PDB file of C-alpha atoms in Angstrom:
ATOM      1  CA  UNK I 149      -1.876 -11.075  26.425  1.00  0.00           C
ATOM      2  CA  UNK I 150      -2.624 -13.876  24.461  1.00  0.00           C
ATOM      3  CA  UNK I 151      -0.867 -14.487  21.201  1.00  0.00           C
ATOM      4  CA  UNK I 152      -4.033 -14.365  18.971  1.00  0.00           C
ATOM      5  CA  UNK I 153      -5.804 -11.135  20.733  1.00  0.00           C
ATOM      6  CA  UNK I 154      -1.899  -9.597  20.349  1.00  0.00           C
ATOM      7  CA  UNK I 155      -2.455 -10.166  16.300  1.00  0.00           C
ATOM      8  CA  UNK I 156      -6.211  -8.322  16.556  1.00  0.00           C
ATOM      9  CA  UNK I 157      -5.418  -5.559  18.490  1.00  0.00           C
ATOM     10  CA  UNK I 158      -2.370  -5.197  15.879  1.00  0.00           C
ATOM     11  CA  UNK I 159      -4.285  -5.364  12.903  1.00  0.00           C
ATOM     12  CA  UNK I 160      -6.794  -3.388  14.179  1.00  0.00           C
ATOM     13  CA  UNK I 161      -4.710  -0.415  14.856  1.00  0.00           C
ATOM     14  CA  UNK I 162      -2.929  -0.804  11.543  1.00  0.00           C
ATOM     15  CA  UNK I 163      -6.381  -0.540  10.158  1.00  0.00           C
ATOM     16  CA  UNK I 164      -7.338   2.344  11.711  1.00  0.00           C
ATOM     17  CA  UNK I 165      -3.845   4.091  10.845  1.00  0.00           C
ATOM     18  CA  UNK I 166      -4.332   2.838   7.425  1.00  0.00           C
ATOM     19  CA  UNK I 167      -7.404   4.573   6.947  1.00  0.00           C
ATOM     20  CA  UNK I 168      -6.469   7.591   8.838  1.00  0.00           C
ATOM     21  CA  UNK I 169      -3.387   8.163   6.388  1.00  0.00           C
ATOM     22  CA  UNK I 170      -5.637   7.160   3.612  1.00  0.00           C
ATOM     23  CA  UNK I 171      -7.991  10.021   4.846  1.00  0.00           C
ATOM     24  CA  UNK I 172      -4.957  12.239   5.065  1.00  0.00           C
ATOM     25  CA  UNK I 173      -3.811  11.339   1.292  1.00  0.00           C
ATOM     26  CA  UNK I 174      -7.194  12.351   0.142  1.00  0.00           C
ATOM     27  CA  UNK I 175      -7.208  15.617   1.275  1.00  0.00           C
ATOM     28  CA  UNK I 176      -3.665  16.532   0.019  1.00  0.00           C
ATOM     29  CA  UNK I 177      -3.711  18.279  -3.461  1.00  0.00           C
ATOM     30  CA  UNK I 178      -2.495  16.365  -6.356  1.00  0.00           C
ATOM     31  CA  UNK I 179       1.477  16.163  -6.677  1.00  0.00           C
ATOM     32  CA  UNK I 180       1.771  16.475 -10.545  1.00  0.00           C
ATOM     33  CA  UNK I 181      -2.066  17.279 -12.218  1.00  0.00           C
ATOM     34  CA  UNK I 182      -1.122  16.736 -15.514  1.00  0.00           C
ATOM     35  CA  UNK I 183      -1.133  13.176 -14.585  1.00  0.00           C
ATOM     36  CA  UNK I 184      -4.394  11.642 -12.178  1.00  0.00           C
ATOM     37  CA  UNK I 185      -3.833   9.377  -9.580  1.00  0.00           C
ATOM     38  CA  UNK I 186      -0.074  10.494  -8.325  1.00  0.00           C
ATOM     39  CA  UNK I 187       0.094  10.100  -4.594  1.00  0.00           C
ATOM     40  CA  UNK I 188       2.817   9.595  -1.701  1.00  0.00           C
ATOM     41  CA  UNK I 189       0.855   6.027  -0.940  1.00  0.00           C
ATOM     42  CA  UNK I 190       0.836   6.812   2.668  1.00  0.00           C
ATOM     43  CA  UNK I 191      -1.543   3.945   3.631  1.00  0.00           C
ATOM     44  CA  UNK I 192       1.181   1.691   1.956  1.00  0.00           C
ATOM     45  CA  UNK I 193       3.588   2.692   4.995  1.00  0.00           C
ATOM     46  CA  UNK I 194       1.005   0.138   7.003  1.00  0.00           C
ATOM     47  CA  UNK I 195       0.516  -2.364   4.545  1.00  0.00           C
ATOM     48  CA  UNK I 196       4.414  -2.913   4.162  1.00  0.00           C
ATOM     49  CA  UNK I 197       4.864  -2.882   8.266  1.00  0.00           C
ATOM     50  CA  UNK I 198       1.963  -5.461   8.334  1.00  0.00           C
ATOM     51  CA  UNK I 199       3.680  -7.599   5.724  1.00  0.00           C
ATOM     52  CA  UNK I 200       7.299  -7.791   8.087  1.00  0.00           C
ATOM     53  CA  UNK I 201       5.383  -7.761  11.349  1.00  0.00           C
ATOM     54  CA  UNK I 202       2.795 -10.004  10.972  1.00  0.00           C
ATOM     55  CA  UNK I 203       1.911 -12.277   7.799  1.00  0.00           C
ATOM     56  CA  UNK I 204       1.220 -11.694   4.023  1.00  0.00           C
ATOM     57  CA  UNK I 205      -2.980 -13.299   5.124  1.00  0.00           C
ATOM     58  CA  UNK I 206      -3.370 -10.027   7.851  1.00  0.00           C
ATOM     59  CA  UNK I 207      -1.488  -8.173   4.980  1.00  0.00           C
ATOM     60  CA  UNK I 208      -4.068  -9.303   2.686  1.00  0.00           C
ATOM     61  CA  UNK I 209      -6.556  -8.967   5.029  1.00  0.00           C
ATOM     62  CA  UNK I 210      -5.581  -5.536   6.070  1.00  0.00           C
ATOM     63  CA  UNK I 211      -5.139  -4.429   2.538  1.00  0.00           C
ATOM     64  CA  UNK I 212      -8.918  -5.111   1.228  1.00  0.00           C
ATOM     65  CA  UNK I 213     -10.385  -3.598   4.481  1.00  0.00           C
ATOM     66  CA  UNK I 214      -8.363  -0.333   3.717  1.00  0.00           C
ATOM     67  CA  UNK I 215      -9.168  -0.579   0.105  1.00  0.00           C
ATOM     68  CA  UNK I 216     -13.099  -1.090   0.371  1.00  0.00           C
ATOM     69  CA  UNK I 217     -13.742   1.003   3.522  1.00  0.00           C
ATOM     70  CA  UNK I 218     -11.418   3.851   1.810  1.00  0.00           C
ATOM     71  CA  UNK I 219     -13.593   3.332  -1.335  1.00  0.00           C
ATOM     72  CA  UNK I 220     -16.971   3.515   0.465  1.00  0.00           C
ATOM     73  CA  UNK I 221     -15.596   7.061   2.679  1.00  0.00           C
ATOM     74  CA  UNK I 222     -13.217   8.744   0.011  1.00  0.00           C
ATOM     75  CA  UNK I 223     -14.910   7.600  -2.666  1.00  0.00           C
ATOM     76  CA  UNK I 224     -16.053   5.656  -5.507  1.00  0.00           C
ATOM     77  CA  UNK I 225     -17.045   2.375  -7.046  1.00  0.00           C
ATOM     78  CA  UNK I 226     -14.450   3.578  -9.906  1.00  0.00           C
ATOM     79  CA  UNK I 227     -12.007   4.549  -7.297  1.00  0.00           C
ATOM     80  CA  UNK I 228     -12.658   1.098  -5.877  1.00  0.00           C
ATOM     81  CA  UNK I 229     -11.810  -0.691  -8.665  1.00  0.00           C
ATOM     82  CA  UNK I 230      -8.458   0.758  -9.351  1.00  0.00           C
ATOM     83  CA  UNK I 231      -7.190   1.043  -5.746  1.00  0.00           C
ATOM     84  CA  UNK I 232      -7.974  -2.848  -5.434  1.00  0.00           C
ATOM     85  CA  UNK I 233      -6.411  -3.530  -8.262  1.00  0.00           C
ATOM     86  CA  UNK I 234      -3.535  -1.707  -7.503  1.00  0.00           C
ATOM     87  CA  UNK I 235      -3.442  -2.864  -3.876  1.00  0.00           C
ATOM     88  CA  UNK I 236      -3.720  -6.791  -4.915  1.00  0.00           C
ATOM     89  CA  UNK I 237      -0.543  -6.307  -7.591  1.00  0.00           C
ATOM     90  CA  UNK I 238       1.468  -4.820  -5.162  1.00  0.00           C
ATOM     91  CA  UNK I 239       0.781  -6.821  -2.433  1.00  0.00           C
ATOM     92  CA  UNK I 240       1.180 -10.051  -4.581  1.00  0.00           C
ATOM     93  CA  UNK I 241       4.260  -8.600  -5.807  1.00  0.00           C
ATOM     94  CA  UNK I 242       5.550  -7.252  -2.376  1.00  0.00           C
ATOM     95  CA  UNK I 243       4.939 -11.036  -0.482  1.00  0.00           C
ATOM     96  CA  UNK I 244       6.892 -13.186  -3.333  1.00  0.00           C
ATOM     97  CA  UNK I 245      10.054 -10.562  -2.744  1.00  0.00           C
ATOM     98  CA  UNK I 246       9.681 -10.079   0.819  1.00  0.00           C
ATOM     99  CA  UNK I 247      10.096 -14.132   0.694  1.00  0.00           C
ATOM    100  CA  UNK I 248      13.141 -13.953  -1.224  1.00  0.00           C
ATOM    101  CA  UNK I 249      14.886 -12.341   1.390  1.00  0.00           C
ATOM    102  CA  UNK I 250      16.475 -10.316  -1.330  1.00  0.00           C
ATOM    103  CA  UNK I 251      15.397  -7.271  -0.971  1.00  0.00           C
ATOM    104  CA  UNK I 252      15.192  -4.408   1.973  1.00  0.00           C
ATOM    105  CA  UNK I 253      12.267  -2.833   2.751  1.00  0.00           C
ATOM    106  CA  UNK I 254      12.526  -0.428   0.373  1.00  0.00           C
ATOM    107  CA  UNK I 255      13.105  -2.600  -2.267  1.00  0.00           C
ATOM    108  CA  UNK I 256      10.413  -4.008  -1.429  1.00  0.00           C
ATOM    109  CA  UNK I 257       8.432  -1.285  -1.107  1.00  0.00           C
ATOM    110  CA  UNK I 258       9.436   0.638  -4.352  1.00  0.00           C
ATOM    111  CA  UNK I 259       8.713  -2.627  -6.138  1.00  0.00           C
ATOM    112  CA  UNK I 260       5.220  -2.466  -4.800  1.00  0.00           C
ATOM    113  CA  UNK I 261       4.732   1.220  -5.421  1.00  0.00           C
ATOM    114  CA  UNK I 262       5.596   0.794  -9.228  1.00  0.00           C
ATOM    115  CA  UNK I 263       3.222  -2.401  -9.527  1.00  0.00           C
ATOM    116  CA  UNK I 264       0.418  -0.472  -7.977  1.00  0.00           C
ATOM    117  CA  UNK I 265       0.582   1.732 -10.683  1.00  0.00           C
ATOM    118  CA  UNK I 266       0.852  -0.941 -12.877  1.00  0.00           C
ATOM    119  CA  UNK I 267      -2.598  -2.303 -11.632  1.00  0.00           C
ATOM    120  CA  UNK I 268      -4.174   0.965 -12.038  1.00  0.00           C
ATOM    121  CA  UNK I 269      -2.958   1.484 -15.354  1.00  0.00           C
ATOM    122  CA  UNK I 270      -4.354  -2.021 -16.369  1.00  0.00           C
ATOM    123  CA  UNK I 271      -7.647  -1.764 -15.136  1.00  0.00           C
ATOM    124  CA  UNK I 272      -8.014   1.874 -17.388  1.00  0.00           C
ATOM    125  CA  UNK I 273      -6.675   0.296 -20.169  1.00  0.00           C
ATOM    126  CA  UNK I 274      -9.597  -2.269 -19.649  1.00  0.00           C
ATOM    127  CA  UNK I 275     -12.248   0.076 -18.568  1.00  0.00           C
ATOM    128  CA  UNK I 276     -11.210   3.122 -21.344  1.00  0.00           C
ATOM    129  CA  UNK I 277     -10.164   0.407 -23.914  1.00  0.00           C
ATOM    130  CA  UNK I 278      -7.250   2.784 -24.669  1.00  0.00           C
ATOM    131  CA  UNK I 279      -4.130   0.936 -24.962  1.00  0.00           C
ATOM    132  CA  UNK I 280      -2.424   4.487 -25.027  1.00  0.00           C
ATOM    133  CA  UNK I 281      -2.589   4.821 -21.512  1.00  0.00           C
ATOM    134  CA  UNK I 282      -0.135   2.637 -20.593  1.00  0.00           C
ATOM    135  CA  UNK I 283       2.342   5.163 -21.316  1.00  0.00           C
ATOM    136  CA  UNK I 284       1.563   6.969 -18.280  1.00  0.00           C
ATOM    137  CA  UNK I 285       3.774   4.166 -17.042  1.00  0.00           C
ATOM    138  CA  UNK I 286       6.681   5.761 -17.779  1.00  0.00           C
ATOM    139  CA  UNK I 287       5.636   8.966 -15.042  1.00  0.00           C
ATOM    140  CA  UNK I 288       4.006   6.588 -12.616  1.00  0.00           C
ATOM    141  CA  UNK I 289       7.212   4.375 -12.818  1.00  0.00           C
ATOM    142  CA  UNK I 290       9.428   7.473 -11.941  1.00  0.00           C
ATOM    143  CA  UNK I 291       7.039   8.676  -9.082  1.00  0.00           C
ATOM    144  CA  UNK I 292       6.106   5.082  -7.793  1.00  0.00           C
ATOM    145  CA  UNK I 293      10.086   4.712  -7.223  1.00  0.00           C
ATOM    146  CA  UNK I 294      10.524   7.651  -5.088  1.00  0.00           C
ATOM    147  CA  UNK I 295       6.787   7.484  -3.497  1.00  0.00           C
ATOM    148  CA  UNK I 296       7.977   4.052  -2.682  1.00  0.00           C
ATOM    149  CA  UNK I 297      11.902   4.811  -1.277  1.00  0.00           C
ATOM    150  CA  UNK I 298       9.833   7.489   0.825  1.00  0.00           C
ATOM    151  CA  UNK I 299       7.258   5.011   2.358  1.00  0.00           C
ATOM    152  CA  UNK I 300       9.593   1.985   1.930  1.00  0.00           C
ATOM    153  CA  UNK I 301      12.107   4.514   4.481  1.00  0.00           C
ATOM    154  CA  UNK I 302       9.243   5.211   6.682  1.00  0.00           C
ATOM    155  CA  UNK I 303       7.649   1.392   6.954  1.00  0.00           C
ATOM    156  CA  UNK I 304      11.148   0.039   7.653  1.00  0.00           C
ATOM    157  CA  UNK I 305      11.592   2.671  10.425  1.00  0.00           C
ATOM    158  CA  UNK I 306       7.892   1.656  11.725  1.00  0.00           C
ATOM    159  CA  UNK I 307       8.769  -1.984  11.578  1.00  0.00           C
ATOM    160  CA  UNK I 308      12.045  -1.880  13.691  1.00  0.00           C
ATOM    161  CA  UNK I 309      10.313   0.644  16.044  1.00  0.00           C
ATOM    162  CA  UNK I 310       7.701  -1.605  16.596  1.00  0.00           C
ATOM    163  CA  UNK I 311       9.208  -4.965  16.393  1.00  0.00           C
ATOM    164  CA  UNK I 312      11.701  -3.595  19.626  1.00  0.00           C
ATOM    165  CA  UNK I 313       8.028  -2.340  21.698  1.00  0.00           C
ATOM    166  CA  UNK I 314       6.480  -5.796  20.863  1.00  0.00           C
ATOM    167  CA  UNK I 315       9.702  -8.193  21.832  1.00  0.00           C
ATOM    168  CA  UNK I 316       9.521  -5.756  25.132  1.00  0.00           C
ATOM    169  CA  UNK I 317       6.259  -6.207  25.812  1.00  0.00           C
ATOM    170  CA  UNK I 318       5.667  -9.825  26.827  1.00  0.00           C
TER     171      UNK I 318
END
């Protein structure tokens, strides 16, 4: 198979898994109501595998697709705004320490989970023009560490999994 139709059918399938564990996420009930927006980040599992298997662009590329067409089935145009946020920080984030070569793929990954938070928080301190929100930052940080050693776990696994069935596959 050619190199290029190898990256499609890849990012196509991590789309679709993407969205399905995206679809998965938003049926789950909350994991602490007292504070909105907690979640595992499952989709994030497929966005960190895409990052170490493929590029940071079909990262990038992978990440608004998930984001918008999440949006448009899950949910909102409010729900947009914050995942994309969200999703851009992280990635952004995730790419420049990824390139250090620093950091394992759950550091990584637990530094994207926290600066997804961070994005959300942002854009409601924009939208609510409450500054006090930001101090949900000190719950998300807590939860976006451990969501984010739980996908970062899962992603690495995924990535070595995969990286041995594509070297075998030539």
């Amino acid at each position: 198979m050619k190199k290029s139709t190898k990256k499609l059918v890849l990012l196509s399938l991590f789309a679709a898994a993407a969205l399905v564990l995206s679809y998965i996420e938003s049926m789950l009930p909350p994991l602490y109501p007292a504070v909105p927006g907690i979640k595992m980040g499952l989709p994030n599992i497929i966005i960190l595998v895409c990052l170490y298997i493929l590029s940071p662009k079909e990262a990038l590329v992978l990440s608004l697709v998930r984001v918008f067409v999440s949006a448009l089935l899950f949910g909102n145009i409010m729900s947009l705004a914050y995942s994309l946020a969200g999703a851009m920080l992280s990635l952004a984030v995730m790419t420049v320490l990824k390139k250090t070569n620093s950091f394992s793929a759950v550091g990584v990954s637990v530094s994207g989970a926290v600066c997804h938070n961070l994005g959300q928080v942002i854009v409601a301190i924009a939208i609510l023009e409450n500054i006090q929100i930001g101090y949900y930052m000190i719950i998300l940080s807590v939860t976006g560490t451990i969501a984010g050693i739980l996908t970062g776990i899962a992603g690495a696994l995924v990535t070595k999994y995969l990286n041995k069935a594509i070297k075998g596959d030539n």
